Coordinates of C-alpha atoms in Angstrom, one line a residue:
X70 CA -32.8 3.4 -93.0
X71 CA -31.4 3.5 -89.5
X72 CA -29.6 0.7 -88.0
X73 CA -30.5 0.1 -84.7
X74 CA -27.1 1.1 -82.1
X75 CA -25.3 -1.5 -80.6
X76 CA -25.6 -0.8 -76.7
X77 CA -22.1 0.6 -76.1
X78 CA -20.1 -1.3 -73.2
X79 CA -19.2 1.2 -70.0
X80 CA -15.8 2.6 -70.7
X81 CA -12.9 0.5 -67.9
X82 CA -12.6 3.7 -66.9
X83 CA -15.4 3.9 -65.8
X84 CA -15.3 1.0 -63.3
X85 CA -12.1 1.7 -62.3
X86 CA -13.1 5.4 -61.4
X87 CA -15.6 3.9 -58.9
X88 CA -12.8 1.7 -57.2
X89 CA -10.5 4.7 -57.2
X90 CA -13.2 7.0 -55.1
X91 CA -13.2 4.1 -52.9
X92 CA -9.7 3.4 -51.9
X93 CA -9.6 7.6 -52.0
X94 CA -12.1 7.6 -49.1
X95 CA -10.6 4.6 -48.0
X96 CA -7.1 7.0 -47.5
X97 CA -8.7 10.1 -46.3
X98 CA -10.0 8.0 -43.5
X99 CA -6.6 6.5 -43.1
X100 CA -4.6 9.9 -42.9
X101 CA -7.5 10.8 -40.8
X102 CA -7.1 8.1 -38.0
X103 CA -3.5 8.3 -38.6
X104 CA -3.5 12.1 -37.4
X105 CA -5.9 11.6 -34.6
X106 CA -3.1 9.0 -33.3
X107 CA -0.1 11.1 -33.2
X108 CA -2.0 14.5 -32.0
X109 CA -3.1 11.6 -29.4
X110 CA 1.0 10.3 -28.8
X111 CA 2.1 14.1 -28.6
X112 CA 0.0 15.1 -25.8
X113 CA 0.6 12.1 -23.7
X114 CA 4.1 12.0 -24.3
X115 CA 4.2 16.1 -22.6
X116 CA 5.5 16.7 -19.8
X117 CA 2.7 17.7 -17.1
X118 CA 1.4 20.6 -17.6
X119 CA 3.5 24.1 -15.8
X120 CA 2.5 24.0 -12.3
X121 CA 1.7 20.5 -11.7
X122 CA 3.2 17.2 -10.1
X123 CA 2.3 14.4 -11.2
X124 CA 2.8 11.1 -9.3
X125 CA 2.7 7.6 -11.1
X126 CA 1.6 4.3 -9.0
X127 CA 0.1 1.2 -9.6
X128 CA -2.5 0.5 -7.0
X129 CA -4.5 -3.2 -6.2
X130 CA -8.0 -2.7 -7.3
X131 CA -8.9 -6.3 -7.9
X132 CA -7.2 -9.9 -7.1
X133 CA -5.3 -10.5 -3.7
X134 CA -4.7 -7.0 -2.3
X135 CA -8.0 -5.3 -3.7
X136 CA -9.2 -4.4 -0.2
X137 CA -6.2 -3.0 1.2
X138 CA -5.3 -1.6 -2.2
X139 CA -8.8 0.7 -2.0
X140 CA -8.4 1.7 0.7
X141 CA -4.8 2.9 0.2
X142 CA -5.8 4.6 -2.7
X143 CA -8.6 6.5 -0.3
X144 CA -6.3 7.7 1.7
X145 CA -3.7 9.4 -1.3
X146 CA -6.9 10.3 -2.5
X147 CA -7.6 12.2 0.4
X148 CA -4.0 13.2 0.9
X149 CA -4.1 15.1 -2.6
X150 CA -7.2 16.5 -2.0
X151 CA -5.8 18.3 1.3
X152 CA -2.6 19.7 -0.5
X153 CA -4.5 20.9 -3.3
X154 CA -6.7 23.0 -1.3
X155 CA -3.9 24.0 0.8
X156 CA -1.7 26.0 -1.1
X157 CA -0.1 23.0 -3.5
X158 CA 3.1 22.2 -3.0
X159 CA 5.1 25.6 -3.2
X160 CA 8.8 25.6 -4.6
X161 CA 11.0 29.1 -4.7
X162 CA 7.9 30.9 -4.8
X163 CA 6.2 28.9 -7.0
X164 CA 2.8 26.8 -6.0
X165 CA 2.2 23.5 -7.8
X166 CA -1.1 21.5 -7.6
X167 CA -0.2 17.4 -7.2
X168 CA -2.0 14.8 -10.0
X169 CA -2.7 11.2 -10.1
X170 CA -1.8 9.1 -12.7
X171 CA -2.8 5.4 -11.6
X172 CA -3.5 2.4 -12.8
X173 CA -4.9 -1.5 -11.4
X174 CA -2.0 -3.6 -11.1
X175 CA -4.5 -6.8 -10.6
X176 CA -2.5 -7.8 -7.3
X177 CA 0.0 -9.1 -9.8
X178 CA 3.8 -8.6 -9.7
X179 CA 4.4 -9.4 -13.8
X180 CA 2.4 -6.4 -14.3
X181 CA 4.8 -3.7 -12.3
X182 CA 8.4 -3.2 -14.3
X183 CA 6.5 -2.2 -17.9
X184 CA 3.7 -0.1 -15.7
X185 CA 6.5 1.5 -14.1
X186 CA 8.7 2.2 -16.9
X187 CA 6.0 3.3 -18.6
X188 CA 5.4 5.7 -15.9
X189 CA 8.3 7.6 -16.2
X190 CA 9.0 7.3 -20.2
X191 CA 5.9 7.9 -21.6
X192 CA 3.6 9.5 -18.9
X193 CA 6.7 12.0 -18.3
X194 CA 5.9 11.7 -13.8
X195 CA 8.0 13.4 -12.0
X196 CA 8.0 11.1 -8.7
X197 CA 6.7 7.6 -8.1
X198 CA 4.7 5.7 -5.1
X199 CA 4.9 2.3 -5.0
X200 CA 2.7 -0.4 -5.2
X201 CA 1.0 -2.2 -2.6
X202 CA 2.5 -4.8 -0.5
X203 CA 6.2 -5.8 -0.6
X204 CA 6.4 -8.4 -3.6
X205 CA 4.6 -5.6 -5.8
X206 CA 7.1 -2.7 -4.6
X207 CA 9.6 -5.6 -4.9
X208 CA 9.2 -5.6 -8.8
X209 CA 9.0 -1.6 -9.0
X210 CA 12.2 -0.7 -7.4
X211 CA 14.5 -1.6 -10.0
X212 CA 12.8 0.5 -12.5
X213 CA 12.9 3.7 -9.9
X214 CA 16.6 3.7 -10.0
X215 CA 16.9 2.4 -13.6
X216 CA 15.0 6.0 -14.4
X217 CA 16.5 8.0 -11.5
X218 CA 13.2 8.7 -10.2
X219 CA 12.3 9.1 -6.4
X220 CA 9.3 6.5 -5.4
X221 CA 8.0 6.6 -1.6
X222 CA 6.7 2.9 -0.5
X223 CA 3.3 2.9 1.6
X224 CA 2.7 -1.2 1.8
X225 CA 6.3 -2.4 1.1
X226 CA 7.8 -3.6 4.6
X227 CA 9.9 -6.0 3.8
X228 CA 13.5 -5.1 4.8
X229 CA 14.6 -6.9 2.0
X230 CA 13.7 -4.2 -0.4
X231 CA 16.4 -1.8 1.5
X232 CA 19.1 -4.2 1.3
X233 CA 19.8 -3.4 -2.3
X234 CA 21.6 -0.7 -3.0
X235 CA 18.4 1.1 -4.2
X236 CA 19.1 5.2 -4.2
X237 CA 15.7 6.2 -4.6
X238 CA 13.3 3.9 -3.0
X239 CA 12.4 5.1 0.7
X240 CA 10.1 3.0 3.0
X241 CA 7.4 5.5 5.0
X242 CA 5.7 2.4 7.3
X243 CA 7.6 0.4 10.1
X244 CA 10.0 -2.8 8.6
X245 CA 8.0 -5.7 8.7
X246 CA 10.2 -7.2 10.9
X247 CA 8.9 -5.7 13.9
X248 CA 5.2 -5.8 13.0
X249 CA 5.0 -8.6 15.9
X250 CA 7.5 -7.2 18.3
X251 CA 4.1 -5.4 20.0
X252 CA 2.3 -8.9 20.7
X253 CA 5.4 -10.6 22.1
X254 CA 6.3 -7.4 24.0
X255 CA 2.9 -8.2 26.0
X256 CA 3.3 -11.5 26.4
X257 CA 7.1 -11.1 28.0
X258 CA 4.6 -8.5 30.3
X259 CA 1.9 -10.8 31.0
X260 CA 1.9 -13.9 29.8
X261 CA 5.8 -15.3 29.8
X262 CA 5.0 -18.8 30.0
X263 CA 3.0 -19.1 26.8
X264 CA 4.2 -21.5 24.1
X265 CA 4.2 -19.8 21.0
X266 CA 3.3 -20.7 17.3
X267 CA 4.6 -18.6 14.4
X268 CA 2.2 -19.6 10.9
X269 CA 3.0 -17.2 8.2
X270 CA 2.8 -16.5 4.4
X271 CA 5.6 -17.3 2.5
X272 CA 5.8 -14.2 0.5
X273 CA 8.5 -11.2 0.7
X274 CA 6.6 -9.6 3.7
X275 CA 5.3 -12.5 5.4
X276 CA 8.1 -14.4 6.2
X277 CA 10.4 -11.1 7.4
X278 CA 7.9 -11.2 9.8
X279 CA 7.4 -14.3 11.1
X280 CA 11.6 -14.5 10.8
X281 CA 11.6 -11.1 12.8
X282 CA 9.1 -12.6 15.7
X283 CA 11.1 -15.5 16.3
X284 CA 14.3 -13.5 16.9
X285 CA 12.3 -11.1 18.6
X286 CA 11.0 -13.9 20.7
X287 CA 14.2 -15.9 21.3
X288 CA 15.5 -12.5 22.8
X289 CA 12.7 -11.9 25.1
X290 CA 13.6 -16.0 26.2
X291 CA 9.7 -16.7 25.0
X292 CA 8.7 -20.3 24.3
X293 CA 8.5 -21.2 20.3
X294 CA 7.0 -24.1 20.1
X295 CA 6.3 -24.6 16.3
X296 CA 7.4 -21.7 13.7
X297 CA 6.6 -22.9 10.0
X298 CA 5.5 -21.1 6.6
X299 CA 3.1 -21.3 4.5
X300 CA 2.3 -21.1 0.4
X301 CA 1.1 -17.6 -0.1
X302 CA -1.4 -19.2 -2.0
X303 CA -2.5 -21.8 0.0
X304 CA -6.3 -21.6 1.4
X305 CA -6.5 -25.1 3.4
X306 CA -4.1 -24.4 6.5
X307 CA -5.9 -27.0 8.3
X308 CA -2.5 -29.2 8.2
X309 CA -0.4 -26.5 9.7
X310 CA -2.6 -25.2 12.1
X311 CA -3.0 -28.8 13.7
X312 CA 0.6 -29.6 13.7
X313 CA 0.9 -26.4 15.8
X314 CA -2.1 -27.1 18.1
X315 CA 0.1 -30.8 18.3
X316 CA 3.1 -28.7 19.2
X317 CA 1.6 -27.5 22.4
X318 CA 1.5 -24.0 21.2
X319 CA -1.0 -22.1 23.7
X320 CA -0.8 -19.0 21.3
X321 CA -0.6 -18.7 17.4
X322 CA 1.0 -15.7 15.8
X323 CA 1.5 -15.1 12.2
X324 CA -0.6 -15.1 8.8
X325 CA 0.0 -12.6 5.7
X326 CA -2.2 -11.0 4.8
X327 CA -6.5 -10.3 4.5
X328 CA -7.9 -13.5 2.7
X329 CA -5.2 -16.1 4.1
X330 CA -5.7 -14.5 7.8
X331 CA -9.4 -14.6 7.6
X332 CA -8.6 -18.5 6.4
X333 CA -6.8 -19.1 9.2
X334 CA -9.4 -17.9 11.5
X335 CA -12.2 -20.0 9.9
X336 CA -10.1 -23.2 9.9
X337 CA -9.4 -23.0 13.9
X338 CA -12.9 -24.4 14.7
X339 CA -12.4 -27.6 11.9
X340 CA -9.3 -28.3 13.7
X341 CA -10.5 -28.1 17.3
X342 CA -8.0 -25.5 18.6
X343 CA -8.8 -22.3 20.4
X344 CA -5.6 -20.6 21.4
X345 CA -5.3 -18.6 24.4
X346 CA -3.9 -15.4 22.0
X347 CA -4.2 -14.9 18.5
X348 CA -2.3 -12.2 16.2
X349 CA -2.5 -11.7 12.8
X350 CA -0.8 -9.8 10.2
X351 CA -2.7 -6.8 8.2
X352 CA -6.1 -8.8 7.9
X353 CA -7.2 -7.7 11.9
X354 CA -7.3 -4.0 11.2
X355 CA -9.1 -4.0 8.2
X356 CA -13.1 -3.9 9.0
X357 CA -14.0 -6.5 6.7
X358 CA -12.2 -8.9 9.0
X359 CA -14.8 -8.5 11.8
X360 CA -18.1 -8.3 8.9
X361 CA -16.8 -11.5 8.1
X362 CA -16.1 -13.4 10.6
X363 CA -18.7 -11.6 13.4
X364 CA -17.8 -13.2 16.8
X365 CA -14.8 -15.0 16.3
X366 CA -13.0 -11.9 15.4
X367 CA -13.7 -10.8 19.3
X368 CA -10.7 -11.1 20.9
X369 CA -8.3 -11.4 18.2
X370 CA -5.1 -8.8 18.0
X371 CA -3.2 -7.6 15.2
X372 CA -0.7 -4.9 14.5
X373 CA -1.3 -1.8 13.0
X374 CA 0.8 1.0 11.4
X375 CA -1.5 3.4 12.3
X376 CA -5.6 4.0 14.2
X377 CA -7.5 7.4 13.9
X378 CA -7.4 7.1 18.0
X379 CA -3.8 7.5 18.1
X380 CA -3.3 11.5 17.9
X381 CA 0.1 13.1 17.0
X382 CA 0.4 16.8 17.2
X383 CA 2.7 19.7 16.6
X384 CA 3.6 20.3 19.7
X385 CA 4.5 16.3 19.9
X386 CA 6.8 17.0 16.9
X387 CA 8.5 20.0 17.9
X388 CA 9.0 18.5 21.6
X389 CA 10.9 15.0 19.6
X390 CA 12.8 17.2 17.5
X391 CA 10.7 16.8 14.1
X392 CA 9.2 19.3 11.8
X393 CA 5.3 18.8 11.3
X394 CA 3.3 18.6 8.2
X395 CA 0.1 18.5 7.0
X396 CA -3.1 18.0 8.9
X397 CA -4.2 17.1 12.6
X398 CA -5.5 13.4 12.8
X399 CA -9.1 14.7 13.2
X400 CA -8.6 16.7 10.2
X401 CA -7.6 14.2 8.0
X402 CA -10.1 11.7 8.9
X403 CA -13.0 14.2 8.4
X404 CA -11.4 14.9 4.8
X405 CA -11.2 11.2 4.2
X406 CA -15.0 10.7 5.0
X407 CA -16.2 13.4 3.3
X408 CA -14.2 11.6 0.0
X409 CA -15.6 8.0 0.7
X410 CA -19.4 8.1 1.8
X411 CA -17.8 8.5 5.4
X412 CA -16.0 5.7 5.7
X413 CA -13.2 5.5 8.2
X414 CA -9.3 5.0 7.3
X415 CA -7.9 2.4 8.2
X416 CA -4.0 1.6 8.8
X417 CA -3.8 1.4 4.9
X418 CA -5.3 4.7 4.2
X419 CA -3.3 6.5 6.4
X420 CA 0.5 4.8 5.5
X421 CA -0.3 5.8 1.8
X422 CA -1.9 9.5 2.7
X423 CA 1.7 9.6 4.7
X424 CA 3.2 9.1 1.4
X425 CA 2.1 12.0 -0.3
X426 CA 2.7 14.0 2.6
X427 CA 5.9 13.3 3.3
X428 CA 6.9 13.7 -0.7
X429 CA 5.3 17.0 -0.7
X430 CA 7.3 18.1 2.3
X431 CA 10.7 17.0 1.1
X432 CA 9.7 18.5 -2.4
X433 CA 9.3 21.8 -0.1
X434 CA 12.7 21.6 2.0
X435 CA 14.7 20.5 -1.3
X436 CA 12.8 23.9 -3.2
X437 CA 13.1 21.7 -6.2
X438 CA 11.9 18.9 -7.9
X439 CA 15.2 17.3 -8.7
X440 CA 15.1 13.3 -8.0
X441 CA 18.6 14.1 -6.0
X442 CA 17.9 17.0 -4.2
X443 CA 14.2 15.6 -3.5
X444 CA 16.0 12.1 -2.4
X445 CA 18.5 14.1 0.0
X446 CA 15.8 15.3 1.7
X447 CA 14.2 12.6 2.3
X448 CA 17.0 10.9 3.8
X449 CA 18.4 14.0 6.4
X450 CA 14.1 15.0 7.2
X451 CA 12.9 14.5 10.2
X452 CA 9.4 14.9 10.0
X453 CA 6.0 13.8 11.9
X454 CA 2.5 13.9 10.4
X455 CA -1.2 12.7 11.4
X456 CA 0.9 9.0 10.4
X457 CA 3.5 9.4 12.9
X458 CA 6.8 9.7 12.7
X459 CA 9.4 9.9 9.3
X460 CA 12.8 9.2 9.4
X461 CA 15.3 6.9 7.3
X462 CA 18.4 5.6 7.2
X463 CA 20.9 5.5 4.4
X464 CA 19.5 2.8 2.6
X465 CA 16.0 4.5 3.0
X466 CA 14.9 1.9 5.4
X467 CA 12.0 3.3 8.2
X468 CA 13.7 4.1 11.2
X469 CA 11.4 5.9 13.5
X470 CA 7.8 5.4 13.3
X471 CA 6.6 3.2 15.9
X472 CA 3.5 0.3 15.5
X473 CA 0.1 -0.4 18.0
X474 CA -1.2 -3.5 18.8
X475 CA -4.9 -3.4 18.2
X476 CA -7.9 -6.1 19.3
X477 CA -11.6 -6.5 18.8
X478 CA -14.1 -6.0 21.2
X479 CA -17.3 -6.4 21.2
X480 CA -17.6 -5.8 17.4
X481 CA -15.5 -2.2 18.0
X482 CA -11.7 -2.4 16.9
X483 CA -9.3 -0.7 19.9
X484 CA -5.4 0.0 20.6
X485 CA -4.3 -2.0 23.2
X486 CA -0.9 -2.1 22.8
X487 CA 1.6 -0.3 24.4
X488 CA -0.4 0.6 26.9
X489 CA 0.9 4.6 26.8
X490 CA -1.5 5.0 23.3
X491 CA -3.7 2.3 24.2
X492 CA -7.7 3.0 24.5
X493 CA -8.9 -0.2 26.3
X494 CA -6.7 -3.3 27.7
X495 CA -6.1 -6.6 26.3
X496 CA -9.2 -9.3 26.8
X497 CA -7.4 -12.8 27.2
X498 CA -7.6 -15.1 26.3
X499 CA -9.2 -15.6 23.1
X500 CA -12.5 -17.8 23.2
X501 CA -13.7 -17.9 20.1
X502 CA -17.2 -16.5 19.9

């Protein structure tokens, strides 16, 4: 009689074998991922490709400085496009193309040190462009010196940046202390008895502008009846505007950047004050200033580093003892429009583009990509681009570039000062409409 066969329990090894397959699969996947990561790290850490010059920088595409930052980035891209399509940068017979390595810094200085360190140590960028604004440039400057890398400033105008002894930071735009000199020169020449209020943001750039304006007004014998700063994050400036009005001021000079400049104009009405003359930093030259304020922007003036109507040419460079580099203003403006859906470059676009042209010219003068050689060339150069003159002091401070004064007139931005380059006369007084 056949005995029933008891079912045999599955060998213990069978269950272990299934888990083993699973473990093996996981191990294989992990190994593959590690390999992929290693390859990625390897390539990210490699020096730039042959015949390429990498420029590392952050730019403010979001946050407080997003308008100025966006226009600056468009200027940088336009400059690179022009250089790369006009033979590149030639060093010892070899042509180099410029490539850009940038990230959005969100207008926050806390994002700067780590990111700039990464540009040099991880991305192997050979040169740096500073971020937009004095505060962010001040945060990047120590990194440029620590890692011995040349950094050109296009939006960091504060004079104090160049008082720390940094050896690798070079300014392309005019310094902050001179921003309001044009407006004061106009008042001295035309309305010397006006009473002036200076009201400016308490940030690294604006406070130098305000203090510089106070000192220059005193040297001209102008009457400053109010001189105060406000927190850079302030949105309600009615208290300060009321105080300036009550001090008997007839003119208002100052501001900071775009957001607070617009706020000042919007709040003049609420405090029932219509100054005879208004000149504000940075904000006025942006098209968004007029589109947001409409008629209230009429007759408002502001300093500008550059405008498309202000022309510099190779013959002007030769006559002044400067060397010329790059496109004409018309060529730059045309290419900028092609790359930006027909936008017109602002002065932030122009100054940012100028840093790229000046750097490219310095590399060619040095005939080297070496930091010391390029920095030495920047220190001895007298160059002119569509943006104007370039020459720096031993500390890297800009000493040659000149500024103009703009004014909104019936919805159009005009250069009104100095008279030698003006496209229209100053309209005075400001009426608020």
